[in-house]
Amino acid sequence: MSKPAVNPTLLRLALPLFVENAMHVLTSTIDVLMVSTISDDAVAALGIAHQYIVLGVMFFSFVGIGSSVVVTHSIGGQDEQGARETARTAMVVNLVLGFILSLLLVATTRQLLHLMQMPPALFDYAQPYLIIVGATLWLEAHNVAVGSVLRAYGHTADAMWVTLVQNILNAVGNDILLFGLFGAPKMGIVGVALATAGSRVVAAILLAYFLKRRTGVRLRLRDFTRVPVPRLKRILRIGLPSAGEHLSWWLAFMTVTSFPA
């Protein structure tokens, strides 16, 4: 039987979570700083395209936040089976939602950028970035769900270290593909997108490893054929109000941003 982290204190739980959130913010900051060496247009395009990526991640937070609370309640009630079923439900729902959003982003990239009233001169920068990063958005859905489960079991440091590794890989990948280090081609903003996608793949593999090692939870193929509706309702009952506030704020921000364009 899996066990939560031993004697978790407020600082022990909160500090890794704070660092993890800071690392998530740092990822986009590093991308913007490096892309600024290309042109101001590239920075503007990246900023607009990235808003849709953040919007997608906020959708995944509905399940992430809710599952973290429900899994914690199950663990506190000594319901190990319930905790595992909730964890698998969260991963399945987020993965399905991630695949849907990835397909939508790839299929409607130009329409989404037009919706933000993006100037035509920026399309050559924004479109490939949104297609590449959007195509791997399902991996971010997986990472959000698994990270939430690990935190519910008290293993907040694991998610923090994975995010740190992801940031390092993203920065190194940016250097290599953006500036053509070690004989690599200079790929511009496409290289930045590929570095982001690659770092997501590594993060997903590491999180899946920690999930199995720390909790014993494994996603099975049959989990995709039956989703426990009562558990999903419990997850959404908590997650929708919690993440919905941030989603409303972000949609308002995107609306205001589209006006000056």
Short mmCIF file of C-alpha atoms in Angstrom, two decimals:
data_model
loop_
_atom_site.label_atom_id
_atom_site.label_comp_id
_atom_site.label_asym_id
_atom_site.label_seq_id
_atom_site.Cartn_x
_atom_site.Cartn_y
_atom_site.Cartn_z
CA MET A 1 0.00 0.00 0.00
CA SER A 2 1.29 3.46 -0.86
CA LYS A 3 1.92 5.95 1.92
CA PRO A 4 1.85 9.73 2.02
CA ALA A 5 4.99 11.64 2.91
CA VAL A 6 5.86 11.23 6.58
CA ASN A 7 4.79 14.02 9.00
CA PRO A 8 4.11 16.73 6.39
CA THR A 9 4.40 20.24 7.85
CA LEU A 10 2.98 23.44 6.39
CA LEU A 11 6.42 24.65 5.29
CA ARG A 12 7.36 21.26 3.88
CA LEU A 13 4.21 21.20 1.76
CA ALA A 14 4.04 24.89 0.83
CA LEU A 15 7.65 25.67 -0.05
CA PRO A 16 7.96 23.14 -2.93
CA LEU A 17 4.58 24.29 -4.24
CA PHE A 18 5.74 27.92 -4.21
CA VAL A 19 8.96 27.02 -6.01
CA GLU A 20 7.04 24.91 -8.56
CA ASN A 21 4.68 27.78 -9.36
CA ALA A 22 7.61 30.16 -9.66
CA MET A 23 9.27 27.74 -12.10
CA HIS A 24 6.13 27.66 -14.26
CA VAL A 25 6.19 31.46 -14.51
CA LEU A 26 9.92 31.41 -15.19
CA THR A 27 9.44 29.11 -18.20
CA SER A 28 7.50 31.68 -20.20
CA THR A 29 9.79 34.47 -18.98
CA ILE A 30 12.86 32.65 -20.28
CA ASP A 31 11.14 32.02 -23.62
CA VAL A 32 10.28 35.71 -23.99
CA LEU A 33 13.79 36.84 -23.06
CA MET A 34 15.40 34.51 -25.59
CA VAL A 35 12.91 35.27 -28.36
CA SER A 36 13.57 38.98 -27.84
CA THR A 37 16.92 38.41 -29.59
CA ILE A 38 14.99 37.69 -32.81
CA SER A 39 12.75 40.76 -33.03
CA ASP A 40 10.06 42.71 -31.22
CA ASP A 41 7.48 41.14 -33.57
CA ALA A 42 8.55 37.67 -32.43
CA VAL A 43 8.08 38.64 -28.77
CA ALA A 44 4.62 40.08 -29.46
CA ALA A 45 3.60 36.98 -31.41
CA LEU A 46 4.85 34.65 -28.68
CA GLY A 47 2.97 36.62 -26.03
CA ILE A 48 -0.32 36.36 -27.90
CA ALA A 49 0.06 32.68 -28.78
CA HIS A 50 1.09 31.81 -25.24
CA GLN A 51 -2.21 33.17 -23.90
CA TYR A 52 -4.04 30.25 -25.50
CA ILE A 53 -1.60 27.79 -23.93
CA VAL A 54 -2.21 29.27 -20.49
CA LEU A 55 -5.97 29.13 -21.14
CA GLY A 56 -5.70 25.41 -21.88
CA VAL A 57 -3.72 24.76 -18.70
CA MET A 58 -6.41 26.57 -16.70
CA PHE A 59 -9.01 24.14 -18.06
CA PHE A 60 -6.85 21.27 -16.78
CA SER A 61 -6.77 22.94 -13.36
CA PHE A 62 -10.48 22.19 -12.91
CA VAL A 63 -9.62 18.53 -12.57
CA GLY A 64 -6.21 19.09 -10.98
CA ILE A 65 -7.45 21.14 -8.03
CA GLY A 66 -10.55 19.04 -7.47
CA SER A 67 -8.72 15.72 -7.62
CA SER A 68 -6.07 16.92 -5.18
CA VAL A 69 -8.73 17.69 -2.56
CA VAL A 70 -10.75 14.50 -3.14
CA VAL A 71 -7.64 12.28 -3.06
CA THR A 72 -6.53 13.98 0.17
CA HIS A 73 -9.94 13.31 1.74
CA SER A 74 -9.77 9.66 0.69
CA ILE A 75 -6.29 9.25 2.16
CA GLY A 76 -7.40 10.91 5.40
CA GLY A 77 -10.34 8.51 5.58
CA GLN A 78 -8.06 5.50 5.05
CA ASP A 79 -9.77 4.85 1.71
CA GLU A 80 -6.74 3.84 -0.36
CA GLN A 81 -8.87 2.31 -3.13
CA GLY A 82 -10.93 5.48 -3.39
CA ALA A 83 -7.77 7.60 -3.61
CA ARG A 84 -6.42 5.48 -6.45
CA GLU A 85 -9.69 5.49 -8.36
CA THR A 86 -9.92 9.27 -8.02
CA ALA A 87 -6.33 9.63 -9.24
CA ARG A 88 -7.00 7.47 -12.30
CA THR A 89 -10.25 9.33 -13.01
CA ALA A 90 -8.41 12.67 -12.90
CA MET A 91 -5.73 11.44 -15.30
CA VAL A 92 -8.21 9.97 -17.77
CA VAL A 93 -10.43 13.06 -17.83
CA ASN A 94 -7.49 15.43 -18.19
CA LEU A 95 -5.90 13.34 -20.93
CA VAL A 96 -9.15 13.20 -22.93
CA LEU A 97 -9.65 16.95 -22.43
CA GLY A 98 -6.01 17.51 -23.37
CA PHE A 99 -6.33 15.57 -26.62
CA ILE A 100 -9.47 17.52 -27.55
CA LEU A 101 -7.88 20.90 -26.84
CA SER A 102 -4.68 19.91 -28.67
CA LEU A 103 -6.68 18.99 -31.77
CA LEU A 104 -8.68 22.22 -31.58
CA LEU A 105 -5.56 24.37 -31.25
CA VAL A 106 -3.84 22.70 -34.20
CA ALA A 107 -6.95 22.71 -36.41
CA THR A 108 -8.04 26.30 -35.69
CA THR A 109 -4.73 28.09 -35.16
CA ARG A 110 -5.29 30.83 -37.72
CA GLN A 111 -8.86 31.43 -36.57
CA LEU A 112 -7.75 31.72 -32.94
CA LEU A 113 -5.02 34.21 -33.83
CA HIS A 114 -7.49 36.22 -35.92
CA LEU A 115 -9.79 36.24 -32.90
CA MET A 116 -7.04 38.05 -30.99
CA GLN A 117 -6.84 40.55 -33.88
CA MET A 118 -3.21 39.67 -34.49
CA PRO A 119 -1.53 41.76 -37.23
CA PRO A 120 -0.69 39.69 -40.35
CA ALA A 121 3.02 40.43 -39.91
CA LEU A 122 3.08 38.36 -36.71
CA PHE A 123 1.46 35.22 -38.10
CA ASP A 124 4.73 33.71 -39.31
CA TYR A 125 5.99 33.74 -35.74
CA ALA A 126 2.83 32.84 -33.81
CA GLN A 127 1.33 30.13 -36.00
CA PRO A 128 4.16 27.56 -35.88
CA TYR A 129 4.64 28.15 -32.16
CA LEU A 130 0.97 27.62 -31.36
CA ILE A 131 0.77 24.52 -33.57
CA ILE A 132 3.81 22.81 -32.04
CA VAL A 133 3.18 23.73 -28.41
CA GLY A 134 -0.56 23.23 -28.80
CA ALA A 135 -0.06 19.74 -30.22
CA THR A 136 1.64 18.72 -26.95
CA LEU A 137 -0.90 20.38 -24.68
CA TRP A 138 -2.24 16.91 -23.76
CA LEU A 139 1.10 16.23 -22.08
CA GLU A 140 0.57 19.29 -19.91
CA ALA A 141 -2.87 17.92 -19.05
CA HIS A 142 -1.22 14.70 -17.89
CA ASN A 143 1.41 16.62 -15.90
CA VAL A 144 -1.19 18.76 -14.12
CA ALA A 145 -3.19 15.70 -13.05
CA VAL A 146 -0.20 13.66 -11.92
CA GLY A 147 1.36 16.60 -10.09
CA SER A 148 -1.91 17.16 -8.23
CA VAL A 149 -2.06 13.51 -7.17
CA LEU A 150 1.54 13.55 -5.95
CA ARG A 151 0.86 16.67 -3.90
CA ALA A 152 -2.28 15.05 -2.43
CA TYR A 153 -0.12 12.15 -1.25
CA GLY A 154 2.26 14.68 0.35
CA HIS A 155 5.06 14.36 -2.22
CA THR A 156 5.19 18.01 -3.24
CA ALA A 157 8.96 17.97 -3.69
CA ASP A 158 8.74 15.45 -6.56
CA ALA A 159 6.58 17.76 -8.68
CA MET A 160 8.89 20.65 -7.82
CA TRP A 161 12.05 18.84 -8.97
CA VAL A 162 10.39 17.70 -12.17
CA THR A 163 9.36 21.28 -12.95
CA LEU A 164 12.92 22.43 -12.25
CA VAL A 165 14.33 19.82 -14.64
CA GLN A 166 11.74 20.84 -17.23
CA ASN A 167 12.85 24.47 -16.96
CA ILE A 168 16.51 23.58 -17.33
CA LEU A 169 15.84 21.41 -20.38
CA ASN A 170 13.66 24.12 -21.90
CA ALA A 171 16.37 26.78 -21.42
CA VAL A 172 19.11 24.53 -22.80
CA GLY A 173 16.93 23.50 -25.72
CA ASN A 174 16.19 27.15 -26.46
CA ASP A 175 19.90 27.94 -26.50
CA ILE A 176 20.72 25.09 -28.85
CA LEU A 177 17.84 25.48 -31.31
CA LEU A 178 17.48 29.26 -31.20
CA PHE A 179 21.14 30.19 -31.46
CA GLY A 180 22.41 27.11 -33.31
CA LEU A 181 24.80 25.84 -30.66
CA PHE A 182 26.82 22.63 -31.18
CA GLY A 183 26.19 22.77 -34.90
CA ALA A 184 22.40 22.69 -34.60
CA PRO A 185 20.40 24.73 -37.13
CA LYS A 186 19.12 28.14 -36.03
CA MET A 187 15.39 27.50 -35.95
CA GLY A 188 14.14 30.72 -34.41
CA ILE A 189 10.78 30.61 -32.68
CA VAL A 190 10.19 27.10 -34.05
CA GLY A 191 13.19 25.98 -32.04
CA VAL A 192 11.73 27.56 -28.90
CA ALA A 193 8.48 25.67 -29.49
CA LEU A 194 10.32 22.38 -30.03
CA ALA A 195 12.32 22.90 -26.84
CA THR A 196 9.11 23.51 -24.90
CA ALA A 197 7.50 20.39 -26.38
CA GLY A 198 10.56 18.26 -25.68
CA SER A 199 10.79 19.40 -22.06
CA ARG A 200 7.12 18.48 -21.62
CA VAL A 201 7.78 14.95 -22.84
CA VAL A 202 10.59 14.49 -20.31
CA ALA A 203 8.46 15.97 -17.51
CA ALA A 204 5.59 13.59 -18.34
CA ILE A 205 7.91 10.57 -18.19
CA LEU A 206 9.44 11.66 -14.87
CA LEU A 207 6.06 12.39 -13.28
CA ALA A 208 4.69 9.01 -14.40
CA TYR A 209 7.74 7.36 -12.81
CA PHE A 210 7.30 9.21 -9.50
CA LEU A 211 3.57 8.49 -9.50
CA LYS A 212 4.13 4.75 -9.76
CA ARG A 213 7.02 4.75 -7.31
CA ARG A 214 5.39 6.93 -4.64
CA THR A 215 1.74 5.88 -4.87
CA GLY A 216 1.60 2.67 -6.87
CA VAL A 217 -1.07 4.25 -9.11
CA ARG A 218 -0.89 3.19 -12.75
CA LEU A 219 -3.17 4.24 -15.58
CA ARG A 220 -4.74 1.21 -17.26
CA LEU A 221 -6.29 0.99 -20.71
CA ARG A 222 -9.64 -0.07 -19.26
CA ASP A 223 -9.74 3.14 -17.23
CA PHE A 224 -10.54 4.99 -20.45
CA THR A 225 -13.66 2.88 -21.02
CA ARG A 226 -15.34 3.59 -17.69
CA VAL A 227 -15.14 6.83 -15.74
CA PRO A 228 -16.78 6.75 -12.27
CA VAL A 229 -19.34 9.55 -12.63
CA PRO A 230 -19.84 10.08 -8.86
CA ARG A 231 -16.09 10.61 -8.37
CA LEU A 232 -15.92 12.94 -11.36
CA LYS A 233 -18.78 14.97 -9.92
CA ARG A 234 -16.93 15.30 -6.61
CA ILE A 235 -13.81 16.44 -8.43
CA LEU A 236 -15.66 19.05 -10.51
CA ARG A 237 -17.76 20.23 -7.56
CA ILE A 238 -14.54 21.42 -5.96
CA GLY A 239 -12.45 22.20 -9.04
CA LEU A 240 -14.92 24.27 -11.05
CA PRO A 241 -15.40 27.08 -8.51
CA SER A 242 -11.72 27.09 -7.51
CA ALA A 243 -10.19 27.22 -10.99
CA GLY A 244 -13.18 29.02 -12.55
CA GLU A 245 -12.23 32.26 -10.84
CA HIS A 246 -8.78 32.23 -12.45
CA LEU A 247 -10.27 31.24 -15.80
CA SER A 248 -12.70 34.17 -15.73
CA TRP A 249 -9.88 36.57 -14.92
CA TRP A 250 -7.72 35.20 -17.75
CA LEU A 251 -10.53 35.39 -20.32
CA ALA A 252 -11.08 39.03 -19.33
CA PHE A 253 -7.34 39.66 -19.72
CA MET A 254 -7.30 38.07 -23.17
CA THR A 255 -10.32 40.14 -24.22
CA VAL A 256 -8.68 43.39 -23.13
CA THR A 257 -5.42 42.36 -24.82
CA SER A 258 -7.16 41.85 -28.15
CA PHE A 259 -8.48 45.42 -28.25
CA PRO A 260 -5.18 47.33 -28.80
CA ALA A 261 -4.09 44.83 -31.50
#
